[in-house]
Short mmCIF file of C-alpha atoms in Angstrom, two decimals:
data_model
loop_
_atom_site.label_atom_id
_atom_site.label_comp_id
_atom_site.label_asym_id
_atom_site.label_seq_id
_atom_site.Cartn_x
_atom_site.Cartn_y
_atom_site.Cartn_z
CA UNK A 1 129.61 117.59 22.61
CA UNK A 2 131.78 119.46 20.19
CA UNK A 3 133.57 121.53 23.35
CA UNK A 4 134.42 118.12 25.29
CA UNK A 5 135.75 116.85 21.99
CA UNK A 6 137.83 119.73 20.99
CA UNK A 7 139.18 119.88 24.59
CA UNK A 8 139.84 116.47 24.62
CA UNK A 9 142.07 116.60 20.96
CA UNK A 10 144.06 119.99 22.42
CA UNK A 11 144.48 119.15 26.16
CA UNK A 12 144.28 115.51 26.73
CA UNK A 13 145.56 113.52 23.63
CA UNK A 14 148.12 117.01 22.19
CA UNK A 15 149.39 117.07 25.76
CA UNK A 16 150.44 113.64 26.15
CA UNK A 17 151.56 113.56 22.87
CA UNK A 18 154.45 116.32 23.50
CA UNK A 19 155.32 114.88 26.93
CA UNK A 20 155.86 111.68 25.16
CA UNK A 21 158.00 113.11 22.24
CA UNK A 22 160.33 115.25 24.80
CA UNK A 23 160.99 112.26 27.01
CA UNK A 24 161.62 109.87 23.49
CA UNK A 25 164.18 112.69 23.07
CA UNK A 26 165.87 112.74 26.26
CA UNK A 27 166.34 109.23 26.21
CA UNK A 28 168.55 107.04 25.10
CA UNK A 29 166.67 104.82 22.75
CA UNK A 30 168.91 103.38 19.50
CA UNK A 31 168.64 106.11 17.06
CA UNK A 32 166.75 103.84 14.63
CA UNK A 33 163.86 102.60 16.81
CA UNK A 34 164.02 106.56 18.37
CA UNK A 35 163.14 107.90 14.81
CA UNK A 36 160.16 104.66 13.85
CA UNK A 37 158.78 105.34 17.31
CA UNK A 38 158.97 109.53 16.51
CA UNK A 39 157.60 109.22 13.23
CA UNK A 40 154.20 107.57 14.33
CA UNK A 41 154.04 109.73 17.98
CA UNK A 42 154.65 112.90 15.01
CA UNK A 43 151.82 111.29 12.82
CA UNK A 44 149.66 111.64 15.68
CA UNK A 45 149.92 114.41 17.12
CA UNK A 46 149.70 116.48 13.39
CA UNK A 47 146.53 114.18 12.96
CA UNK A 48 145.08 115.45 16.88
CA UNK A 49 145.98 118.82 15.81
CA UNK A 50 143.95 118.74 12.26
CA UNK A 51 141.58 117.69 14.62
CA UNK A 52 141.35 120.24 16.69
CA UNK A 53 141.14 122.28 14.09
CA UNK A 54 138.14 120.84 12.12
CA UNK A 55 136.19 120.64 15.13
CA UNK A 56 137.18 124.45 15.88
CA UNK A 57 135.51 125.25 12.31
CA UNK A 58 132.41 123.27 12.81
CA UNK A 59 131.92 125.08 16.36
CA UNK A 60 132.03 128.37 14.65
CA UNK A 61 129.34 127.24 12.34
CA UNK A 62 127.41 125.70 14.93
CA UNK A 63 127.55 129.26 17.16
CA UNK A 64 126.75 131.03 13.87
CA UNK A 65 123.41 128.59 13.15
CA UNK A 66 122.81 128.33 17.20
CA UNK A 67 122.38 124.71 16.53
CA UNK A 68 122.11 122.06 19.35
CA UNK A 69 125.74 120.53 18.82
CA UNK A 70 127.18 123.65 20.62
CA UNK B 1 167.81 101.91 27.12
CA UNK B 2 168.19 102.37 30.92
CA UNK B 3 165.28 100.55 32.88
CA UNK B 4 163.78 103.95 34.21
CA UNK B 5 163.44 105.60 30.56
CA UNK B 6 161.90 102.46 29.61
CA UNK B 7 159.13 102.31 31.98
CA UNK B 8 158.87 105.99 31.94
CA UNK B 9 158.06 106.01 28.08
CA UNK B 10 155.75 102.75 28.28
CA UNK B 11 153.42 104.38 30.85
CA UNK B 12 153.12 107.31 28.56
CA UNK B 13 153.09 105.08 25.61
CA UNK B 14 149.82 102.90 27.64
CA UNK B 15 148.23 106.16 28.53
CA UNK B 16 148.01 107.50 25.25
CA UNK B 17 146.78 103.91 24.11
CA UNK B 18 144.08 104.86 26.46
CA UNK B 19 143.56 108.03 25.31
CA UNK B 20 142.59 107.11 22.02
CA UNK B 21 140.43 103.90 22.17
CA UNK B 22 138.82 106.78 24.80
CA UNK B 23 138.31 109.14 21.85
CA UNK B 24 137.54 106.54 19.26
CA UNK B 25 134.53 106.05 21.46
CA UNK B 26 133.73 109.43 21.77
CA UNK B 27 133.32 109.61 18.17
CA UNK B 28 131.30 106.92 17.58
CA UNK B 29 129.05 108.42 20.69
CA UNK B 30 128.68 111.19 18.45
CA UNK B 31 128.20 110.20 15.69
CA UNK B 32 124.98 108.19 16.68
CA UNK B 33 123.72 111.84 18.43
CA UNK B 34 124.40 114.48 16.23
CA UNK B 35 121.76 114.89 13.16
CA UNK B 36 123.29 117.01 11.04
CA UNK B 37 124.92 115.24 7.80
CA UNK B 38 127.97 117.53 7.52
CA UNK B 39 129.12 117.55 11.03
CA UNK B 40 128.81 113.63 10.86
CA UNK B 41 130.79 113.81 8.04
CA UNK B 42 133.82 115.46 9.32
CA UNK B 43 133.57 113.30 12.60
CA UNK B 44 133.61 110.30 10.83
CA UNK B 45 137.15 111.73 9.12
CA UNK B 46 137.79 112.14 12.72
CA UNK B 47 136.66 108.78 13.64
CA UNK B 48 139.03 106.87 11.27
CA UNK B 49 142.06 108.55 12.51
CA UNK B 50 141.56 107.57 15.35
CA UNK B 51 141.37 103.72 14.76
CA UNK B 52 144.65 104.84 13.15
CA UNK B 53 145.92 106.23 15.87
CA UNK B 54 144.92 102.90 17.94
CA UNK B 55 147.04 100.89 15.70
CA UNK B 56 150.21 103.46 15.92
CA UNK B 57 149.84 103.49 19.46
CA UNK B 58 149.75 99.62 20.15
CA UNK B 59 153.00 99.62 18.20
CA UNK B 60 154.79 102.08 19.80
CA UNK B 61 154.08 100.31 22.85
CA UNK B 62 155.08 96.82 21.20
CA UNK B 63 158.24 98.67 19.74
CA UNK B 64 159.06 99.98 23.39
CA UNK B 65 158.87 96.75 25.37
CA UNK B 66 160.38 94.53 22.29
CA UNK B 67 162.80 96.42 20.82
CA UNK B 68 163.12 96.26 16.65
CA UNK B 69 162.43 92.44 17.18
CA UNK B 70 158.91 93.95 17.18
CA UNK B 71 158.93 95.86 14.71
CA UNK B 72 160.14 93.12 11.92
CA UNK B 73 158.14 90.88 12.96
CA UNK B 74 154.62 92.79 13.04
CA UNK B 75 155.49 94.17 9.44
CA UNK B 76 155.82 90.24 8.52
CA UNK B 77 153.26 89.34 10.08
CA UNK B 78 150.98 91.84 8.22
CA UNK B 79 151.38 89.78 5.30
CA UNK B 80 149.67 86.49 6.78
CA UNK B 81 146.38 85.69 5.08
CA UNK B 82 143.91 83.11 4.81
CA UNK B 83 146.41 81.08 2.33
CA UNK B 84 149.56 82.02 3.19
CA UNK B 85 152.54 80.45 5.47
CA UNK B 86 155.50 82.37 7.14
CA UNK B 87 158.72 80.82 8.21
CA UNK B 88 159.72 82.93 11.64
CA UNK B 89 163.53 81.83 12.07
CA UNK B 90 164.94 83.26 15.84
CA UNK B 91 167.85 82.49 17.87
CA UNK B 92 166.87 81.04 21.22
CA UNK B 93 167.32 84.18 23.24
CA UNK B 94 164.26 85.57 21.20
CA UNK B 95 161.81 82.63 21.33
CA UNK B 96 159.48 83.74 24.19
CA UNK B 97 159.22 87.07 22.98
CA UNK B 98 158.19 85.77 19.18
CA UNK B 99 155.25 83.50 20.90
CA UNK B 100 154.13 86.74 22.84
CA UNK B 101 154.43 89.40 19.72
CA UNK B 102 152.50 86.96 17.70
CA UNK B 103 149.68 85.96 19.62
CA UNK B 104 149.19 89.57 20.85
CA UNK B 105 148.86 90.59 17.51
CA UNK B 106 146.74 87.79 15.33
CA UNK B 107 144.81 87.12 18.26
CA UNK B 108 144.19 89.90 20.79
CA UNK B 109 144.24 92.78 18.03
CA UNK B 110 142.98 91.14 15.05
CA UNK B 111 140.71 88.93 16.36
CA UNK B 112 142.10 85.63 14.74
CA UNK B 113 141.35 81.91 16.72
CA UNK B 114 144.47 79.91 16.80
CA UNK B 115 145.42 76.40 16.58
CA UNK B 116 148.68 76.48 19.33
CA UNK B 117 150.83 73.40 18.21
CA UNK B 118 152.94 72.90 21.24
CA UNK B 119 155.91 70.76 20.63
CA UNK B 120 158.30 72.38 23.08
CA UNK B 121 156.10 73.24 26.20
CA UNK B 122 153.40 71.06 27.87
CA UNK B 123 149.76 73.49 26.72
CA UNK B 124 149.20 74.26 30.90
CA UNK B 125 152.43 75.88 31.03
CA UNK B 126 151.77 77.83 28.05
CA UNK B 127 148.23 78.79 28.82
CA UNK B 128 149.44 80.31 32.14
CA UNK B 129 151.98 82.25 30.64
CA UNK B 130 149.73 84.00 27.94
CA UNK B 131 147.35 84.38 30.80
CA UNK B 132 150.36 86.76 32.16
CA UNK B 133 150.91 88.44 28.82
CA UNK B 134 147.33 89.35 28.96
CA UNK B 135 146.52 87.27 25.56
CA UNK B 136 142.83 85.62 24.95
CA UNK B 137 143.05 82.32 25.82
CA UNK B 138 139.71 81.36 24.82
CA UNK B 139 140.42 82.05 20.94
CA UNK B 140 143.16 79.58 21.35
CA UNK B 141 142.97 75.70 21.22
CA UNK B 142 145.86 73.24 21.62
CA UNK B 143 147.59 70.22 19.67
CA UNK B 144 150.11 69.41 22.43
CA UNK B 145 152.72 66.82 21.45
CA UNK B 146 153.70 65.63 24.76
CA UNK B 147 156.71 63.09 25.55
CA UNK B 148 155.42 62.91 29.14
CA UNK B 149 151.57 63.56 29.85
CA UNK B 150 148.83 61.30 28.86
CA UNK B 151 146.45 63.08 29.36
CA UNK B 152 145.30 66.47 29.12
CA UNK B 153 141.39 68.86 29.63
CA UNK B 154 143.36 71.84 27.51
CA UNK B 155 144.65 70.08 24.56
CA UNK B 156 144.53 66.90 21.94
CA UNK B 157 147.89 65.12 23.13
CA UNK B 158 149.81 63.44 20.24
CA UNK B 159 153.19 62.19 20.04
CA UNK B 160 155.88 63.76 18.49
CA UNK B 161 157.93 61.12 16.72
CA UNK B 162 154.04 60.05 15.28
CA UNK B 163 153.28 63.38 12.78
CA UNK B 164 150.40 61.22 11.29
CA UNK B 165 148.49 61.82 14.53
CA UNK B 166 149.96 65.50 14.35
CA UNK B 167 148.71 66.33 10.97
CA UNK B 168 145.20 64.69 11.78
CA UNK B 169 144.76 66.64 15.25
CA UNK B 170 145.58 70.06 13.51
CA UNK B 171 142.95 68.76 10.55
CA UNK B 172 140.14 68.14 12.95
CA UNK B 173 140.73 71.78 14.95
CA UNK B 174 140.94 73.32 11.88
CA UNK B 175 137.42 72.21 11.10
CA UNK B 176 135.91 72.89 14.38
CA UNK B 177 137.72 76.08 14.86
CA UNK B 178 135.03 78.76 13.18
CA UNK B 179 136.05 82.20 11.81
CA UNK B 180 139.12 83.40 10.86
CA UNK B 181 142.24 81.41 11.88
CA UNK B 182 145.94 80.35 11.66
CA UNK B 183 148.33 77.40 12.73
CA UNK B 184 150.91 78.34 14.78
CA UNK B 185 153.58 75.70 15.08
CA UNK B 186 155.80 76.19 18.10
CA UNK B 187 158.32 74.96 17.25
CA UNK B 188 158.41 73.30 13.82
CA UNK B 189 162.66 72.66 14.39
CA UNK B 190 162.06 70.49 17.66
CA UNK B 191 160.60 67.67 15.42
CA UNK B 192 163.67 67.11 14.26
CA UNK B 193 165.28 65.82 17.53
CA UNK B 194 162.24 63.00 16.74
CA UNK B 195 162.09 62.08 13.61
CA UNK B 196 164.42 62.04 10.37
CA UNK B 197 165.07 65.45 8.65
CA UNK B 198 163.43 64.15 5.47
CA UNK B 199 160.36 63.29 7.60
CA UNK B 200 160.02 66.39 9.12
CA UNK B 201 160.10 68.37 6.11
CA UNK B 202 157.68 66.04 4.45
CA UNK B 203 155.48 67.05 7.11
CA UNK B 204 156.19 70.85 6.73
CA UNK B 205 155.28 70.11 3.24
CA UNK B 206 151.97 68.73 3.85
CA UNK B 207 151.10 70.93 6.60
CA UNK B 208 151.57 74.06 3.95
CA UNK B 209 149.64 72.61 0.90
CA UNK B 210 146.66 71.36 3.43
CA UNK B 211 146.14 74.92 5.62
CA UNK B 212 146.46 76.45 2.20
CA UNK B 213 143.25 74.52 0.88
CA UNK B 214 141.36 74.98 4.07
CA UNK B 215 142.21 78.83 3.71
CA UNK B 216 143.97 78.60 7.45
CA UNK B 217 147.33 80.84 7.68
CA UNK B 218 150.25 79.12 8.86
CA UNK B 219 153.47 80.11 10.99
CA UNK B 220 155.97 77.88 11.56
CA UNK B 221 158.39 79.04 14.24
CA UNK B 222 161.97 77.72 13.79
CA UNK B 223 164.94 78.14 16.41
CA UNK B 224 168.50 78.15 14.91
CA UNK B 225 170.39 76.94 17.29
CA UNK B 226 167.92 73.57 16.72
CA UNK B 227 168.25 73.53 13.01
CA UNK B 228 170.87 72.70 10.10
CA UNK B 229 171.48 75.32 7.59
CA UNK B 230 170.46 72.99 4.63
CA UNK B 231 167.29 72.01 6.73
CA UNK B 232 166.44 75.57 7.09
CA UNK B 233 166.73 76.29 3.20
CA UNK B 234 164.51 73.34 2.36
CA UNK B 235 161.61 74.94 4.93
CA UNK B 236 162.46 78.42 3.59
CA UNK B 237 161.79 77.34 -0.11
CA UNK B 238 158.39 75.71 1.00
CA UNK B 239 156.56 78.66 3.34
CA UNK B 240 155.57 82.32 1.33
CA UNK B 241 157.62 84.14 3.77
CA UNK B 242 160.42 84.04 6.12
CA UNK B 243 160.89 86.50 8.91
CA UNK B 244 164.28 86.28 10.36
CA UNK B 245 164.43 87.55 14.35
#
């Protein structure tokens, strides 16, 4: 369970997160909806990353107990 | 923004809409499996992001297919409670797109029933048009105050030169509508072409104080190019808030 979800924050969601922010940059949105839009895409994808990280650190835990999350 | 861009960004923008109500499910799957109190913990951190990120997402996408019309609008509208009443002022170019942000938002994300006061559009016309948009029709019930029609299966029919039979109709959805609620009048500036600018605003008047007691928001849409300036600051002084569009 842990694995799908940690693949899911850094793969899926991260991914589409970036692709979206690069494109938002490339294109030629008014400056001031560009930065409102990059602000909560940003928010995101620092949030998905925390993410990833937490469930990183309760994987570890879970390998080190051999519990039956892994 | 060129067309391409545009549709480039709101596919990503729906995808990652997707994405998210995907993994706020996830969580929740998880949460009801996993026994151990600290992991449940952190995943219910997790979990609450993640209706976060729902809410960013739906207004990125909003904020991409309306432009900052959106984006003014949904802050205002944040402010709407049970006993509150917002004045939404828009030039005519922006009308559609105010019905559509709106009822997305009260209704389809937050759940609210509406009484649709339809002054401008016969209620069939409407309905199929928010069928398009995607927004729940069912939470929605209709006051239509028709010059033509007489008679209608979607909608109390009143006229609009007669706001005694206006203000009664709203009353008596009000009390059969359950849960929470708002009056949305579309569009409050049309009655003037019907009745006497006193009138109206006497009306506007009532309307506020009696959704106010009943604990049923109110929004009162207003087109400029329909409206005086002095008839504007009257209905300005009388609603909580006024979003301009």
């Amino acid at each position: 369970m842990l694995t799908e979800a940690l693949s899911f924050e850094e793969i899926t969601i991260s991914r589409r997160l970036l692709t979206f922010l690069r494109e938002l940059r490339d294109s030629d949105m008014d400056a001031m909806t560009r930065i409102e839009i990059e602000r909560k895409i940003g928010r995101m994808l620092e949030e998905s990353i925390s993410h990833s990280k937490m469930i990183t650190h309760m994987l570890k835990k879970v390998m080190k107990s051999e519990q039956a999350e892994f | 923004m060129n067309r391409q861009n545009s549709e480039r960004l709101l596919a990503l923008a729906k995808e990652i809409l997707d994405q998210e109500k995907k993994a706020k499910d996830l969580y929740e799957e998880y949460i009801e499996k996993i026994k151990d109190t600290s992991t449940i913990e952190v995943l219910r951190r997790i979990l609450e992001d993640e209706k976060a990120h729902i809410k960013l997402a739906s207004e990125v996408l909003g904020t991409i297919q309306h432009g900052s019309t959106y984006t003014r609008l949904r802050d205002g509208l944040d402010r709407l409670s049970e006993t509150n009443s917002i004045l939404i002022s828009c030039g005519i170019e922006n009308y559609l797109k105010v019905n559509t942000i709106v009822l997305k938002y009260l209704v389809n994300e937050k759940g609210s029933n509406c009484i649709y006061v339809a002054i401008n559009k016969p209620c069939s016309s409407l309905i199929e048009t928010f069928k398009r948009e995607s927004i729940d029709t069912n939470k929605l019930s209709f006051v239509e105050c028709a010059t033509v029609s007489t008679e209608s299966k979607e909608a109390i029919l009143v006229k609009p030169d007669n706001l005694t039979d206006v203000t009664m109709s709203i009353s008596r959805l009000i009390e059969k509508t359950p849960g929470r609620k708002f009056v949305y009048m579309d569009a409050l500036s049309t009655l003037y072409i019907f009745n006497p600018g006193n009138v109206v605003e006497r009306f506007a008047h009532h309307l506020i104080s009696s959704t106010k007691l009943k604990k049923t928001g109110l929004i009162l849409v207003s087109v400029k190019e329909e409206i005086e300036e002095k008839s504007m600051a009257v209905l300005t002084t009388f609603c909580d808030k006024k979003i301009e569009v």
